[in-house]
C-alpha positions in Angstrom: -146.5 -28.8 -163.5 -147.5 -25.3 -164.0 -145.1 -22.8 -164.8 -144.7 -20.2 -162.6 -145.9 -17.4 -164.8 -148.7 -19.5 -165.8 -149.5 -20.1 -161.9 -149.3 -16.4 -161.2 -151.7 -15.1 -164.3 -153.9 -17.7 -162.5 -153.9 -16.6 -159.4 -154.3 -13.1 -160.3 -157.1 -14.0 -162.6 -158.5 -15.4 -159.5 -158.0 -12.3 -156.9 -159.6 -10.4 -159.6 -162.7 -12.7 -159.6 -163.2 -12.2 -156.1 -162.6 -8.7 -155.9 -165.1 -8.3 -158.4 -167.9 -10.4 -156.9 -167.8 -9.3 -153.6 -170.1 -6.2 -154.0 -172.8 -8.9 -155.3 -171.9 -10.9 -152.0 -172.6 -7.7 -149.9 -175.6 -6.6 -151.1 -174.8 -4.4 -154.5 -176.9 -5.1 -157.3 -173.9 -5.5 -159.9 -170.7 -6.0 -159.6 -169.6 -3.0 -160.7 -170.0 -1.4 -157.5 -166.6 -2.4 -156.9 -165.4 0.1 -159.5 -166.9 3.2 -157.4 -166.1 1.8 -154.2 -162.1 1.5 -155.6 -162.3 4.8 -157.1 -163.5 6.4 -153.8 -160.6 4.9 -151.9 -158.2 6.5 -154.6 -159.7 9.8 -154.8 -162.1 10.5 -152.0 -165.6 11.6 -153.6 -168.4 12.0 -151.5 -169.2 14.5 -149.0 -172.4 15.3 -146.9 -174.8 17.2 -147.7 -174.3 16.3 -151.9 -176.5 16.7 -154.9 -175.2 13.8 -157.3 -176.3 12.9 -160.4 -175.0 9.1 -161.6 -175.6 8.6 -165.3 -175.8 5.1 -167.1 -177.1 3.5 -163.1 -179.2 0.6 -163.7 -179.1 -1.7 -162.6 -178.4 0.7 -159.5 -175.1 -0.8 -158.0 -173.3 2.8 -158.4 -176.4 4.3 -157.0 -176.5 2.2 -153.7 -172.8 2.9 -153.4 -173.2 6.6 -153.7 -176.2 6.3 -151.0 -173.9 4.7 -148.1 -172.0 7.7 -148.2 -174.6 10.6 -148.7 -177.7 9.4 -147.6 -177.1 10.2 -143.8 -177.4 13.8 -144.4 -181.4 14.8 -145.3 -180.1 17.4 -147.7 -178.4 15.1 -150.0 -180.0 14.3 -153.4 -179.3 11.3 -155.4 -180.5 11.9 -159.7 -179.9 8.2 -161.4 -180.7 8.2 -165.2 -180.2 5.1 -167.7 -181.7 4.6 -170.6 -182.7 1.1 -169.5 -185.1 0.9 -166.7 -184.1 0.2 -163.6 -186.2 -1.0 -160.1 -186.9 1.4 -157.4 -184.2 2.1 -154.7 -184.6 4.4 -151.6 -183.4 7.7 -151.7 -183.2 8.1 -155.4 -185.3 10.0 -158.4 -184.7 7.3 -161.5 -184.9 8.8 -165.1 -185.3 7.0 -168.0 -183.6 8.9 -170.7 -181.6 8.7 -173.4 -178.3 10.8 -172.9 -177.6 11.3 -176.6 -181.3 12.8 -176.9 -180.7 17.1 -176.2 -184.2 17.1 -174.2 -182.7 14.8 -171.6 -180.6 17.5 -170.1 -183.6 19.7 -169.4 -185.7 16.9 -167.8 -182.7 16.3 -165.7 -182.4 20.2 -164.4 -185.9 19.7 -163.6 -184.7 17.2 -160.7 -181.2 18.1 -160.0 -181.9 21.9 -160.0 -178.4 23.7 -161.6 -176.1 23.1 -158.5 -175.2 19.6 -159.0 -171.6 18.7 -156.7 -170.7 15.7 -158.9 -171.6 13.9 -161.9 -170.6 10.3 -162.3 -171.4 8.5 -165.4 -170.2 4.9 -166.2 -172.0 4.4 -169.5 -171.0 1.7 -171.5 -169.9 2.6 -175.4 -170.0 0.1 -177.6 -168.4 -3.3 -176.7 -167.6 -4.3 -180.6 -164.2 -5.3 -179.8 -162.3 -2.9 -182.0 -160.9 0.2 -179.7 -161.2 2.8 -181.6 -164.5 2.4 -182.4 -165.1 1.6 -179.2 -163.2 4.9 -177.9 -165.7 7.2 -180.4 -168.8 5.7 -178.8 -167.8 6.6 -175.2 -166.3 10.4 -176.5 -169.8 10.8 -177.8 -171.1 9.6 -174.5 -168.8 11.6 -172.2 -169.2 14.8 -174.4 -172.8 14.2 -173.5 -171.6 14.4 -169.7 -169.6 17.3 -170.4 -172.4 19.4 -171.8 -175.2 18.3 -169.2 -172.1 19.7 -166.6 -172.2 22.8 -168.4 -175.7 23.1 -167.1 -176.0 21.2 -164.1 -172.6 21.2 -162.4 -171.6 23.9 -159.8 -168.6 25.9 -160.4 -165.8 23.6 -158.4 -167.6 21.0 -159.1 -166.1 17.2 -159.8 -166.5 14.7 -162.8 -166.1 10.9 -163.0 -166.5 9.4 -166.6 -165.3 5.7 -168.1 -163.1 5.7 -170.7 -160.5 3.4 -173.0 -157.3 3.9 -174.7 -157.1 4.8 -178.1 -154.9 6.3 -180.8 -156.9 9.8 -179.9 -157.2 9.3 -176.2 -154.6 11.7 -175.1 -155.4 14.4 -177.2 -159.2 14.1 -175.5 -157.5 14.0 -171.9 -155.0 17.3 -173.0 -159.1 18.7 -174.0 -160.6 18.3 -170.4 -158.1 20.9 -169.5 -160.5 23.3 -170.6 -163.4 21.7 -168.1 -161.4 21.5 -164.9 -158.2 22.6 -163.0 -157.3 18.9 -162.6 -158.1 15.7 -164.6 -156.4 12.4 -163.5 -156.8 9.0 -164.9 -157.6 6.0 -162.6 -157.2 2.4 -163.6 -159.1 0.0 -162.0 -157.4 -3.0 -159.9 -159.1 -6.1 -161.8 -158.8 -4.9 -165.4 -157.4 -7.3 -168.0 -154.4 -5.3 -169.7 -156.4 -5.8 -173.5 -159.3 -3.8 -172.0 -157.9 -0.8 -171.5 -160.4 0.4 -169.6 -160.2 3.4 -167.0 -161.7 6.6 -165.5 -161.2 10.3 -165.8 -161.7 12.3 -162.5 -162.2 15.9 -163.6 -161.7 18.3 -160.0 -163.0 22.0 -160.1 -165.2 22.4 -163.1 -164.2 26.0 -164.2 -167.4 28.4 -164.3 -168.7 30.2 -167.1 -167.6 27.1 -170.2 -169.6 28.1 -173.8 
């Protein structure tokens, strides 16, 4: 007979599988659609009209997502960039780029224009295993965001970004200070506890950032 700890990591384990297929079951290209869709019942993100640019997209789940709510309004604008290709979807300009790569942000301006509303980026840093290694590849990748928002992002502006926990992590979150009048973390509902895996949400990107 199981045990009822054992019974109840099961049946969480379960939940979670659910909850994490169901974008797949509705339409969404991956599952991490689920990710955005949770994050926007935490923190509300999308308004009409919007310029958003979603960085890391393909295969395009985040991108669809961001289209159900902006889309409705002919003035919105929807920028996806990965450096893996991804297949056409209505409603959005698709860049192939490399985000480490400094000519990437001016090929992006040249679709986004320089009043971008919000930037989302779920790129994926390395997945060795070891967190702190991990942790450096997505602070290179989110540094990228932050100076792409330096060029792109509209004063007020707001900033969603993956990230883990590591031994430096809080001294990056005490840094974003200097980006934005708020920064909150948000976990995500389905994540196994060794991932350590979560979002920043930077609100009101403060103008005029060297």
């Amino acid at each position: 007979m199981l045990s009822r700890r054992i019974f109840s990591n099961l049946m969480q384990r379960h939940i979670s599988n659910n909850y994490a297929n169901q974008p797949i079951k509705d339409g969404y290209r991956s599952r991490s659609a689920h990710k955005l869709l949770e994050l926007n019942r935490k923190a509300p993100l999308f308004k009409a009209p919007m310029n958003v640019l979603d960085l890391g997209s393909a295969p395009g789940g985040w991108s669809q997502v961001v289209l159900k709510f902006i889309s409705s309004n002919p003035d919105s604008k929807l920028t996806s960039v990965d450096i893996l290709p991804m297949n056409y979807l209505h409603g959005c300009t698709f860049l192939q780029l490399d985000m480490l790569k400094k000519s990437s942000i001016d090929e992006i301006i040249k679709h986004t224009g320089q009043d971008v509303d919000l930037i989302l980026s779920d790129m994926p840093g390395n997945n060795s295993g070891i967190i702190d290694s991990d942790y450096l590849s997505l602070v290179e990748l989110n540094n990228s965001v932050l100076n792409t928002s330096k060029k792109i992002l509209k004063p007020g502006g707001n900033v969603v970004m993956k990230m883990l926990m590591g031994t430096l992590e809080q001294d990056y979150y005490k840094s974003l200070s200097n980006y934005f009048t708020k920064v909150s973390r948000i976990k995500q509902y389905d994540n196994h506890k060794e991932l350590k895996e979560f979002y920043y949400f930077g609100m009101g990107w403060k103008a005029n950032i060297l």
